[in-house]
């Protein structure tokens, strides 16, 4: 049935698995994607949206690296919003509402058009491991499929257990069975495992809602897009979301069911996502608040199904229904299905290297929720990196690792493997110490050359990026070199209550003033003439404005990153014996022996390792 040994087998076809399979196949490796149901490739199990705070930056990075999430998001979007526009550009985060059914369909069609990629529908019940090396997988029918590398992206399916009130049943997602066998085998091989929880809200019939009682939330007036490629176009029409609120009456009705809630009666023992709590958790933890926001999100262009964002719950279905009917606009609501919580197995990610390969089994990679993360974007980015590194391992090429100063994806993976996580990990801009460098607008400048070097980003992508960078750099230089007289400058400055100038000066200095925008400097004839002559589009104009206005911050952050990156160059031998360094603290010795940091910089980020411990290491390394 399977006559050959594959280079890469990917288990699971969620967001992580889909990106992993695409990356490995696009790098020329024979790849097999095995999943329990081929109809559910890249299913949006929770909310119908991609991007958001910090997550939007990740989608842009995936796209810049040659992944598919940005392209699929653009092609299936029903609304686009750039969040945090009132803040500095380091905080701007793109987000789309997606058409759930179209999203999964578009992913499947893209994967089916990908060379070197085969598909198979069945549950993987075990791994084939010989002498600490992966050799393939076993399916539930007992079929053995051989491979040089395997990427596990099991999502919430490993021993998944769904909770609705007092009821509980096995499942990896509503209407789908859980996967068994893999956890037990990995534990036998010496891996540590744990349990995590996540939840989802009810889905309701949009025809039963009174939108007139809610606040409309339209998309941006001039929508942008995720992908840097020409394969997609910005939206011409959009669908609105709506916002409403819970109330003290809703909270009282929900509290009536607390004694039947698996969260409060001890049935659920695992930890859920701190930053996406269930509605019962919210009213319990924030008892002083008399209302919480609910976002009413359409599931697509043509369907009437609606996602109630902010009402994630595992309360009994009758309690959910009664409480939701007390929300403004939901008085006559009809359910498509109730909300539920799900518990599943994960493997603490300190058991991985920066490539997402396991330390215990050579050639075995983990990506997505199996590593303790939550969110489509976090999963997709790990899948991409695991798929790339599985392919590079097969080709016996150098591993692909992103630093914290190079990408949010680098921050995510470094956080996971150096600090681990005991609750579902979600990315935030605050986690990235170099967020001024890691903006959503420059992901292609940062990452497309790296992807091109390994053979993933196309020649067209690279040329487009180089052209954009060249034009933006030249336009910045134009402002540095072009002078403007007081007669030209002062009318523009005075209109914005900015101090007038007494002598001619370079435009760069004027443009850098906080009150002065690109629209203001376009009043200078020389600027408008330059834009028209060089055919500068919106992307290049935005890039130039950021580089002029934030040049000081960007330069300062680059210098800080360069200093810390010097510690990245100080490698620690693979099986270094920390016990021989008597001056190390006991905790540092224990943590570093377990995590095995690859560099001094990584060691410095491990919880419990102090600056004095790093000094001891540096002295030993002759630094």
Coordinates of C-alpha atoms in Angstrom, one line a residue:
X1 CA 0.0 0.0 0.0
X2 CA 2.8 2.4 0.9
X3 CA 5.7 1.2 -1.2
X4 CA 8.3 3.7 -0.3
X5 CA 9.9 5.3 2.8
X6 CA 8.8 8.9 3.1
X7 CA 11.2 11.7 3.9
X8 CA 8.6 13.3 6.3
X9 CA 5.3 12.1 7.8
X10 CA 3.0 14.7 9.3
X11 CA 0.4 13.4 11.8
X12 CA -2.6 15.7 12.1
X13 CA -3.9 18.3 9.5
X14 CA -4.8 21.2 11.7
X15 CA -3.1 24.6 11.3
X16 CA 0.3 23.2 12.5
X17 CA 0.1 20.0 10.4
X18 CA -1.0 21.8 7.2
X19 CA 1.9 24.3 7.4
X20 CA 4.4 21.5 8.3
X21 CA 3.3 19.3 5.3
X22 CA 3.3 22.3 2.9
X23 CA 6.8 23.4 4.0
X24 CA 8.4 19.9 3.8
X25 CA 6.8 19.2 0.4
X26 CA 7.8 22.6 -1.0
X27 CA 11.4 21.9 0.1
X28 CA 11.3 18.9 -2.2
X29 CA 10.8 16.1 0.4
X30 CA 8.4 13.2 -0.2
X31 CA 5.8 14.0 2.4
X32 CA 2.7 12.1 3.8
X33 CA 0.0 13.9 5.7
X34 CA -2.0 11.5 7.8
X35 CA -5.2 12.7 9.5
X36 CA -8.3 11.2 11.0
X37 CA -10.7 13.0 8.7
X38 CA -9.6 14.6 5.4
X39 CA -12.8 16.7 5.3
X40 CA -11.5 18.7 8.3
X41 CA -8.1 19.9 7.0
X42 CA -7.2 23.2 8.7
X43 CA -10.5 23.3 10.5
X44 CA -11.1 26.5 12.5
X45 CA -12.1 24.6 15.7
X46 CA -12.8 27.7 17.7
X47 CA -13.3 31.3 16.4
X48 CA -13.6 32.1 12.7
X49 CA -10.7 34.6 12.6
X50 CA -7.0 34.9 12.0
X51 CA -4.5 37.4 13.4
X52 CA -5.0 39.9 16.2
X53 CA -2.6 41.3 18.8
X54 CA 0.8 39.8 18.1
X55 CA -0.9 36.9 16.2
X56 CA -1.3 39.1 13.2
X57 CA 2.5 39.7 13.2
X58 CA 2.9 35.9 13.3
X59 CA 0.7 35.4 10.2
X60 CA 2.7 38.0 8.4
X61 CA 5.9 36.2 9.4
X62 CA 4.5 32.8 8.2
X63 CA 3.7 34.5 4.8
X64 CA 7.2 36.1 4.6
X65 CA 8.7 32.7 5.1
X66 CA 6.7 31.1 2.3
X67 CA 3.9 29.5 4.4
X68 CA 0.2 29.5 3.3
X69 CA -1.7 30.9 6.3
X70 CA -1.6 34.5 5.1
X71 CA -2.7 33.6 1.5
X72 CA -5.6 31.4 2.8
X73 CA -6.7 34.1 5.3
X74 CA -6.8 36.8 2.5
X75 CA -8.7 34.6 0.1
X76 CA -11.4 33.6 2.6
X77 CA -11.7 36.8 4.7
X78 CA -15.0 38.5 5.2
X79 CA -13.7 41.5 7.2
X80 CA -10.2 43.1 7.8
X81 CA -9.1 45.3 10.7
X82 CA -5.8 46.7 11.7
X83 CA -5.9 46.7 15.5
X84 CA -4.1 49.2 17.7
X85 CA -3.8 51.9 15.0
X86 CA -4.0 54.6 17.8
X87 CA -0.6 53.2 19.2
X88 CA 2.8 53.1 17.6
X89 CA 3.5 50.8 14.6
X90 CA 5.1 48.1 16.8
X91 CA 1.6 47.4 18.2
X92 CA -0.3 47.4 14.9
X93 CA -1.8 44.0 14.4
X94 CA -3.8 42.8 11.4
X95 CA -6.8 40.6 11.9
X96 CA -9.4 39.1 9.6
X97 CA -12.8 37.5 10.2
X98 CA -12.8 34.3 8.0
X99 CA -15.4 32.3 6.2
X100 CA -14.9 29.1 8.2
X101 CA -16.0 26.6 5.5
X102 CA -14.1 28.4 2.7
X103 CA -10.9 28.6 4.9
X104 CA -10.7 24.8 5.2
X105 CA -11.6 24.3 1.6
X106 CA -8.9 26.7 0.4
X107 CA -6.3 25.0 2.5
X108 CA -7.2 21.6 1.1
X109 CA -7.1 22.8 -2.4
X110 CA -3.7 24.5 -1.9
X111 CA -2.3 21.3 -0.3
X112 CA -3.7 19.1 -3.1
X113 CA -1.8 21.3 -5.6
X114 CA 1.4 20.9 -3.7
X115 CA 4.0 18.6 -5.3
X116 CA 5.6 15.7 -3.4
X117 CA 2.6 15.6 -0.9
X118 CA 0.5 12.5 -0.4
X119 CA -2.6 12.1 1.9
X120 CA -4.0 9.3 4.0
X121 CA -7.1 9.2 6.3
X122 CA -6.7 7.1 9.4
X123 CA -5.8 7.4 13.1
X124 CA -2.1 7.0 14.0
X125 CA -2.0 4.9 17.1
X126 CA 1.8 4.5 17.6
X127 CA 5.3 5.4 16.4
X128 CA 8.1 3.1 15.1
X129 CA 11.2 3.9 17.1
X130 CA 14.5 2.0 16.9
X131 CA 17.6 2.9 19.0
X132 CA 16.4 6.4 19.8
X133 CA 15.5 7.2 16.2
X134 CA 12.1 7.6 14.5
X135 CA 11.5 5.1 11.7
X136 CA 7.8 5.7 10.9
X137 CA 4.2 5.4 12.3
X138 CA 1.6 2.6 12.9
X139 CA -2.0 3.3 12.1
X140 CA -5.1 2.0 13.9
X141 CA -5.5 -0.7 11.2
X142 CA -1.9 -1.9 12.0
X143 CA -0.4 -0.5 8.8
X144 CA 3.2 0.5 9.2
X145 CA 4.4 3.5 7.2
X146 CA 8.2 4.2 7.2
X147 CA 9.7 7.6 7.3
X148 CA 13.0 9.4 8.0
X149 CA 11.3 12.0 10.1
X150 CA 7.9 12.4 11.8
X151 CA 6.1 15.6 12.8
X152 CA 3.4 15.2 15.5
X153 CA 0.7 17.9 15.4
X154 CA -2.1 16.2 17.3
X155 CA -3.9 19.4 18.6
X156 CA -6.5 18.6 21.2
X157 CA -7.0 15.0 20.1
X158 CA -4.6 13.1 22.4
X159 CA -6.9 11.4 24.9
X160 CA -9.3 14.4 24.4
X161 CA -12.2 14.6 26.9
X162 CA -15.1 16.9 26.3
X163 CA -17.1 18.5 29.2
X164 CA -20.6 20.0 29.1
X165 CA -21.9 20.4 32.6
X166 CA -22.0 17.0 34.4
X167 CA -21.7 15.2 31.0
X168 CA -18.3 14.1 29.7
X169 CA -17.3 12.0 26.7
X170 CA -14.1 11.3 24.7
X171 CA -13.5 13.5 21.7
X172 CA -10.9 15.7 20.1
X173 CA -13.4 18.2 18.8
X174 CA -17.3 18.3 18.7
X175 CA -18.4 15.4 16.7
X176 CA -14.9 13.8 16.3
X177 CA -13.3 11.0 18.3
X178 CA -10.1 11.4 20.3
X179 CA -6.8 9.8 19.4
X180 CA -5.3 7.2 21.7
X181 CA -2.0 5.3 22.0
X182 CA 0.6 7.9 21.2
X183 CA 0.8 9.5 24.7
X184 CA 1.2 6.2 26.4
X185 CA 4.0 5.1 24.0
X186 CA 5.9 8.5 24.4
X187 CA 5.7 8.2 28.2
X188 CA 7.2 4.7 28.0
X189 CA 10.0 6.2 25.9
X190 CA 10.7 8.6 28.8
X191 CA 8.8 11.7 27.9
X192 CA 6.9 13.8 30.5
X193 CA 3.3 14.6 29.7
X194 CA 0.6 16.8 31.2
X195 CA -3.0 17.8 30.7
X196 CA -4.4 21.2 29.5
X197 CA -7.8 22.6 29.0
X198 CA -9.4 24.9 26.4
X199 CA -13.0 25.8 25.7
X200 CA -15.3 27.1 23.0
X201 CA -18.6 29.1 23.1
X202 CA -22.0 28.2 21.8
X203 CA -22.7 28.6 18.1
X204 CA -26.1 30.2 17.4
X205 CA -28.6 30.9 14.6
X206 CA -28.0 34.5 13.3
X207 CA -31.7 34.6 12.1
X208 CA -32.8 34.5 15.8
X209 CA -30.7 37.6 16.8
X210 CA -31.9 41.2 17.1
X211 CA -28.8 43.0 15.7
X212 CA -30.6 46.4 16.2
X213 CA -30.0 46.0 20.0
X214 CA -26.2 45.6 19.4
X215 CA -23.4 47.9 18.4
X216 CA -22.2 47.3 14.8
X217 CA -18.4 46.6 14.4
X218 CA -17.5 47.2 10.7
X219 CA -14.2 46.5 9.1
X220 CA -11.6 49.1 8.1
X221 CA -12.6 51.7 5.6
X222 CA -9.5 50.9 3.5
X223 CA -8.8 47.2 4.2
X224 CA -5.3 45.8 3.7
X225 CA -4.3 42.1 3.5
X226 CA -2.0 39.6 5.2
X227 CA 0.1 38.3 2.3
X228 CA 3.0 40.1 0.7
X229 CA 2.5 38.2 -2.5
X230 CA 0.4 39.3 -5.5
X231 CA -1.7 36.1 -5.1
X232 CA -4.4 37.9 -3.1
X233 CA -6.2 41.3 -3.2
X234 CA -7.7 43.4 -0.4
X235 CA -11.5 43.0 0.3
X236 CA -13.9 45.1 -1.8
X237 CA -16.9 44.3 0.5
X238 CA -17.0 43.2 4.1
X239 CA -19.4 41.8 6.7
X240 CA -19.8 43.5 10.0
X241 CA -19.5 41.9 13.4
X242 CA -21.5 43.2 16.4
X243 CA -21.0 43.8 20.1
X244 CA -23.3 43.4 23.1
X245 CA -22.8 42.9 26.8
X246 CA -23.6 40.5 29.6
X247 CA -25.4 41.9 32.7
X248 CA -25.8 41.2 36.4
X249 CA -28.9 39.2 35.5
X250 CA -26.9 37.1 33.1
X251 CA -24.2 36.6 35.7
X252 CA -26.8 35.5 38.3
X253 CA -28.3 32.9 35.9
X254 CA -24.8 31.6 35.2
X255 CA -24.0 31.3 38.9
X256 CA -27.0 29.1 39.4
X257 CA -25.2 26.4 37.4
X258 CA -21.8 26.7 39.1
X259 CA -22.4 23.6 41.3
X260 CA -22.9 21.6 38.0
X261 CA -19.9 23.2 36.3
X262 CA -16.9 20.8 35.8
X263 CA -14.6 23.8 36.4
X264 CA -15.9 24.3 39.9
X265 CA -16.8 20.8 41.0
X266 CA -13.4 19.3 40.5
X267 CA -14.1 17.3 37.3
X268 CA -11.6 19.5 35.3
X269 CA -8.2 19.5 37.0
X270 CA -6.1 20.9 34.2
X271 CA -5.3 24.6 33.5
X272 CA -7.1 26.6 30.8
X273 CA -5.9 29.7 28.9
X274 CA -5.4 32.6 31.2
X275 CA -6.0 35.2 28.5
X276 CA -9.1 33.6 27.0
X277 CA -11.1 32.5 30.2
X278 CA -14.5 31.0 30.2
X279 CA -17.5 33.2 31.0
X280 CA -17.9 31.4 34.4
X281 CA -14.2 32.0 35.1
X282 CA -14.6 35.7 34.2
X283 CA -17.6 36.3 36.5
X284 CA -15.9 34.4 39.3
X285 CA -12.4 36.1 39.0
X286 CA -13.8 39.6 38.2
X287 CA -16.8 39.6 40.6
X288 CA -16.6 43.5 40.7
X289 CA -17.5 43.8 37.0
X290 CA -21.2 43.9 36.3
X291 CA -20.8 43.3 32.6
X292 CA -18.5 41.7 30.0
X293 CA -18.2 42.3 26.2
X294 CA -19.5 39.7 23.8
X295 CA -18.5 39.9 20.1
X296 CA -21.0 38.4 17.7
X297 CA -19.1 37.1 14.7
X298 CA -20.5 35.7 11.5
X299 CA -19.0 32.4 10.4
X300 CA -19.0 33.2 6.7
X301 CA -20.5 35.0 3.7
X302 CA -23.6 32.9 3.3
X303 CA -24.1 30.8 6.5
X304 CA -26.4 32.0 9.3
X305 CA -24.2 30.4 11.9
X306 CA -22.8 32.8 14.4
X307 CA -19.9 32.6 16.9
X308 CA -20.4 34.2 20.3
X309 CA -16.9 35.4 21.2
X310 CA -16.5 36.0 24.9
X311 CA -19.0 33.3 26.0
X312 CA -16.7 30.3 26.2
X313 CA -18.2 27.9 28.7
X314 CA -18.5 24.3 29.9
X315 CA -21.7 24.9 32.0
X316 CA -24.7 22.6 31.4
X317 CA -26.5 23.4 28.1
X318 CA -29.7 24.5 29.8
X319 CA -27.8 27.1 31.9
X320 CA -26.0 28.4 28.8
X321 CA -29.2 28.7 26.9
X322 CA -31.1 30.5 29.8
X323 CA -28.3 32.9 30.5
X324 CA -27.7 33.8 26.8
X325 CA -31.4 34.5 26.3
X326 CA -31.0 37.3 28.9
X327 CA -28.3 39.1 26.8
X328 CA -29.4 42.1 24.7
X329 CA -30.2 41.0 21.2
X330 CA -30.3 37.3 22.2
X331 CA -33.8 37.2 23.7
X332 CA -35.0 34.7 21.0
X333 CA -31.7 32.9 20.4
X334 CA -31.6 29.4 18.9
X335 CA -28.6 27.2 19.5
X336 CA -26.7 25.3 16.7
X337 CA -24.7 23.7 19.5
X338 CA -23.7 24.5 23.1
X339 CA -20.3 25.5 24.3
X340 CA -17.9 23.0 25.8
X341 CA -14.5 22.5 27.5
X342 CA -12.0 20.0 26.3
X343 CA -9.0 18.4 28.2
X344 CA -6.1 16.9 26.2
X345 CA -2.6 15.7 26.6
X346 CA 0.5 17.9 25.9
X347 CA 4.2 17.4 26.3
X348 CA 6.1 20.1 28.2
X349 CA 8.2 21.8 25.4
X350 CA 11.4 22.0 27.4
X351 CA 11.9 18.4 25.9
X352 CA 12.5 20.0 22.5
X353 CA 15.4 21.8 20.8
X354 CA 15.0 25.1 18.9
X355 CA 14.2 23.2 15.7
X356 CA 11.2 21.6 17.6
X357 CA 12.9 18.2 17.3
X358 CA 12.6 16.1 20.5
X359 CA 15.8 15.6 22.5
X360 CA 14.9 12.0 23.3
X361 CA 14.0 10.7 19.8
X362 CA 16.1 11.8 16.8
X363 CA 13.9 12.8 13.8
X364 CA 10.7 13.2 15.9
X365 CA 9.3 16.8 15.9
X366 CA 6.3 18.3 17.9
X367 CA 4.3 21.3 16.7
X368 CA 1.2 23.1 18.0
X369 CA -1.0 22.4 21.0
X370 CA 1.0 19.2 21.8
X371 CA 3.6 21.8 22.9
X372 CA 1.2 23.6 25.2
X373 CA 0.3 26.5 23.0
X374 CA -3.1 27.9 22.2
X375 CA -4.2 29.7 19.0
X376 CA -4.2 28.9 15.3
X377 CA -1.3 31.3 14.6
X378 CA 1.0 29.9 17.3
X379 CA 0.3 26.4 16.0
X380 CA 0.8 27.3 12.3
X381 CA 4.1 29.0 13.0
X382 CA 5.4 25.9 14.9
X383 CA 4.2 23.6 12.1
X384 CA 6.1 25.7 9.5
X385 CA 9.4 25.6 11.5
X386 CA 9.0 21.9 12.3
X387 CA 8.3 21.1 8.7
X388 CA 11.3 23.1 7.5
X389 CA 13.6 21.5 10.0
X390 CA 12.3 18.0 9.3
X391 CA 13.1 18.5 5.6
X392 CA 16.5 20.1 6.3
X393 CA 17.4 17.1 8.6
X394 CA 16.6 14.7 5.8
X395 CA 18.7 16.7 3.4
X396 CA 21.5 16.8 6.0
X397 CA 21.5 20.7 5.9
X398 CA 22.0 23.2 8.7
X399 CA 19.0 23.7 11.0
X400 CA 16.7 26.7 10.5
X401 CA 16.4 28.7 13.8
X402 CA 15.0 32.2 14.3
X403 CA 16.4 34.4 17.0
X404 CA 14.3 36.5 19.4
X405 CA 15.5 39.6 17.7
X406 CA 14.4 38.2 14.2
X407 CA 10.8 37.2 14.6
X408 CA 7.9 36.7 17.0
X409 CA 8.2 33.0 15.9
X410 CA 11.7 33.1 17.4
X411 CA 10.3 34.5 20.7
X412 CA 7.5 31.9 20.8
X413 CA 9.8 28.9 20.3
X414 CA 12.5 30.2 22.6
X415 CA 10.0 30.9 25.4
X416 CA 8.6 27.4 25.0
X417 CA 11.8 25.5 25.1
X418 CA 13.7 27.6 27.7
X419 CA 10.8 28.4 30.1
X420 CA 8.3 25.7 29.3
X421 CA 4.6 26.4 30.0
X422 CA 2.1 25.1 32.6
X423 CA -0.9 26.9 31.0
X424 CA -1.8 27.3 27.4
X425 CA 0.8 29.7 25.9
X426 CA -0.5 32.6 23.9
X427 CA 1.7 35.2 22.1
X428 CA 1.5 38.9 23.1
X429 CA 3.5 41.9 21.9
X430 CA 4.8 42.3 25.5
X431 CA 6.6 38.9 25.3
X432 CA 8.9 40.3 22.6
X433 CA 11.6 42.6 23.9
X434 CA 12.5 43.8 20.4
X435 CA 8.9 44.5 19.2
X436 CA 10.0 47.8 17.5
X437 CA 12.1 45.7 15.2
X438 CA 9.5 42.9 14.8
X439 CA 6.7 44.9 13.3
X440 CA 4.0 43.5 11.0
X441 CA 5.0 45.8 8.2
X442 CA 8.6 44.6 7.8
X443 CA 8.2 40.8 8.2
X444 CA 9.2 40.3 4.6
X445 CA 12.4 42.4 5.0
X446 CA 13.3 40.3 8.1
X447 CA 12.4 36.8 6.9
X448 CA 12.0 36.4 3.1
X449 CA 15.8 36.4 2.5
X450 CA 16.2 33.7 5.1
X451 CA 13.5 31.6 3.6
X452 CA 14.9 32.2 0.1
X453 CA 18.3 30.9 1.2
X454 CA 16.8 27.6 2.2
X455 CA 14.8 27.3 -0.9
X456 CA 11.3 27.9 0.4
X457 CA 10.4 31.5 -0.6
X458 CA 10.2 31.8 -4.4
X459 CA 12.3 34.0 -6.7
X460 CA 9.3 36.2 -7.4
X461 CA 8.8 36.7 -3.6
X462 CA 12.5 37.7 -3.2
X463 CA 12.4 40.1 -6.1
X464 CA 9.3 41.8 -4.9
X465 CA 10.7 42.2 -1.4
X466 CA 14.0 43.6 -2.8
X467 CA 12.2 46.1 -5.0
X468 CA 10.1 47.3 -2.1
X469 CA 13.1 47.6 0.2
X470 CA 15.1 49.5 -2.4
X471 CA 12.2 52.0 -3.0
X472 CA 11.6 52.5 0.7
X473 CA 15.3 53.0 1.4
X474 CA 15.6 55.5 -1.5
X475 CA 12.6 57.5 -0.3
X476 CA 14.0 57.7 3.2
X477 CA 17.3 59.0 1.7
X478 CA 15.3 61.5 -0.4
X479 CA 14.0 63.1 2.9
X480 CA 17.5 63.1 4.4
X481 CA 19.0 64.9 1.3
X482 CA 16.2 67.3 0.3
X483 CA 16.0 70.7 1.8
X484 CA 12.9 72.8 2.4
X485 CA 12.7 76.6 2.9
X486 CA 10.8 78.3 5.7
X487 CA 8.4 79.7 3.1
X488 CA 7.4 76.2 2.1
X489 CA 7.6 74.5 5.5
X490 CA 5.9 77.0 7.8
X491 CA 2.3 76.9 6.4
X492 CA 2.4 73.1 6.8
X493 CA 3.9 73.3 10.3
X494 CA 1.5 76.1 11.5
X495 CA -1.5 74.2 10.3
X496 CA -0.5 71.4 12.7
X497 CA 0.4 73.7 15.6
X498 CA 4.1 72.7 15.2
X499 CA 6.9 75.4 15.8
X500 CA 7.8 77.2 12.6
X501 CA 11.4 77.2 11.3
X502 CA 13.6 80.2 10.6
X503 CA 16.0 78.7 8.1
X504 CA 16.1 76.0 5.4
X505 CA 16.6 72.4 6.7
X506 CA 16.3 68.8 5.6
X507 CA 12.8 67.4 5.2
X508 CA 13.7 64.4 7.3
X509 CA 13.9 66.5 10.5
X510 CA 10.5 68.1 9.8
X511 CA 8.9 64.7 8.9
X512 CA 10.2 63.2 12.1
X513 CA 8.1 65.6 14.3
X514 CA 5.3 63.8 16.1
X515 CA 2.5 66.1 14.7
X516 CA 3.6 65.8 11.1
X517 CA 2.2 62.9 9.0
X518 CA 3.0 61.7 5.5
X519 CA -0.2 63.4 4.3
X520 CA 1.3 66.7 5.6
X521 CA 4.6 66.4 3.8
X522 CA 2.8 65.4 0.6
X523 CA 1.8 69.1 0.5
X524 CA 5.4 69.8 -0.6
X525 CA 5.5 69.7 -4.4
X526 CA 8.9 67.8 -4.4
X527 CA 7.5 65.0 -2.3
X528 CA 4.4 64.5 -4.4
X529 CA 6.4 64.6 -7.6
X530 CA 8.8 62.0 -6.2
X531 CA 5.9 59.6 -5.2
X532 CA 4.4 59.9 -8.7
X533 CA 7.7 59.6 -10.6
X534 CA 8.7 56.4 -8.7
X535 CA 5.2 54.9 -8.5
X536 CA 5.3 54.4 -4.7
X537 CA 2.4 52.3 -3.4
X538 CA 0.8 52.4 0.1
X539 CA 3.1 49.7 1.5
X540 CA 6.2 51.7 0.6
X541 CA 4.8 55.0 1.8
X542 CA 3.9 53.4 5.2
X543 CA 7.3 51.7 5.5
X544 CA 9.0 55.1 4.8
X545 CA 7.0 56.9 7.3
X546 CA 7.8 54.4 10.1
X547 CA 11.5 54.4 9.2
X548 CA 11.6 58.2 9.4
X549 CA 9.5 58.7 12.5
X550 CA 10.9 55.8 14.6
X551 CA 14.5 55.8 13.4
X552 CA 15.9 56.6 16.9
X553 CA 13.9 53.8 18.6
X554 CA 14.8 51.3 15.8
X555 CA 18.5 52.1 16.0
X556 CA 18.5 51.8 19.8
X557 CA 16.8 48.5 19.7
X558 CA 19.1 47.2 17.0
X559 CA 22.1 48.0 19.2
X560 CA 20.5 46.2 22.2
X561 CA 19.8 43.2 20.0
X562 CA 23.4 43.1 18.7
X563 CA 24.8 43.2 22.2
X564 CA 22.6 40.3 23.4
X565 CA 23.2 38.4 20.1
X566 CA 26.9 38.2 21.0
X567 CA 25.9 35.8 23.8
X568 CA 24.0 33.7 21.2
X569 CA 27.4 33.1 19.5
X570 CA 28.8 31.6 22.8
X571 CA 27.8 27.9 22.3
X572 CA 27.6 25.4 25.2
X573 CA 28.9 21.9 24.3
X574 CA 26.0 19.4 23.7
X575 CA 26.5 17.2 26.7
X576 CA 28.1 19.7 29.0
X577 CA 28.4 18.5 32.6
X578 CA 27.1 21.4 34.8
X579 CA 27.9 19.5 38.0
X580 CA 31.6 20.2 37.6
X581 CA 31.0 24.0 38.0
X582 CA 30.9 24.2 41.8
X583 CA 30.0 27.9 41.9
X584 CA 26.7 27.3 40.0
X585 CA 23.6 27.4 42.1
X586 CA 21.9 24.1 42.7
X587 CA 18.7 25.3 40.8
X588 CA 20.7 26.5 37.8
X589 CA 22.6 23.3 37.7
X590 CA 19.4 21.2 37.8
X591 CA 17.5 23.4 35.3
X592 CA 20.3 23.6 32.7
X593 CA 21.1 19.9 33.0
X594 CA 17.5 19.2 32.1
X595 CA 16.9 21.8 29.4
X596 CA 20.4 21.6 27.9
X597 CA 20.6 25.2 26.5
X598 CA 22.5 25.5 23.2
X599 CA 24.0 29.0 24.0
X600 CA 24.8 31.2 26.9
X601 CA 22.0 33.6 25.8
X602 CA 19.4 30.8 26.0
X603 CA 20.8 29.7 29.4
X604 CA 20.3 33.3 30.7
X605 CA 16.5 33.1 29.9
X606 CA 15.8 29.9 31.9
X607 CA 13.7 30.6 35.0
X608 CA 15.9 30.2 38.1
X609 CA 19.2 30.9 36.3
X610 CA 20.7 34.1 37.8
X611 CA 23.2 36.6 36.3
X612 CA 25.9 35.2 38.7
X613 CA 25.3 31.7 37.2
X614 CA 25.8 33.2 33.7
X615 CA 29.0 34.8 34.9
X616 CA 30.3 31.5 36.2
X617 CA 29.5 29.9 32.8
X618 CA 31.2 32.8 30.9
X619 CA 34.4 32.5 33.0
X620 CA 34.5 28.8 32.3
X621 CA 34.0 29.3 28.6
X622 CA 37.0 31.8 28.6
X623 CA 34.8 34.9 28.1

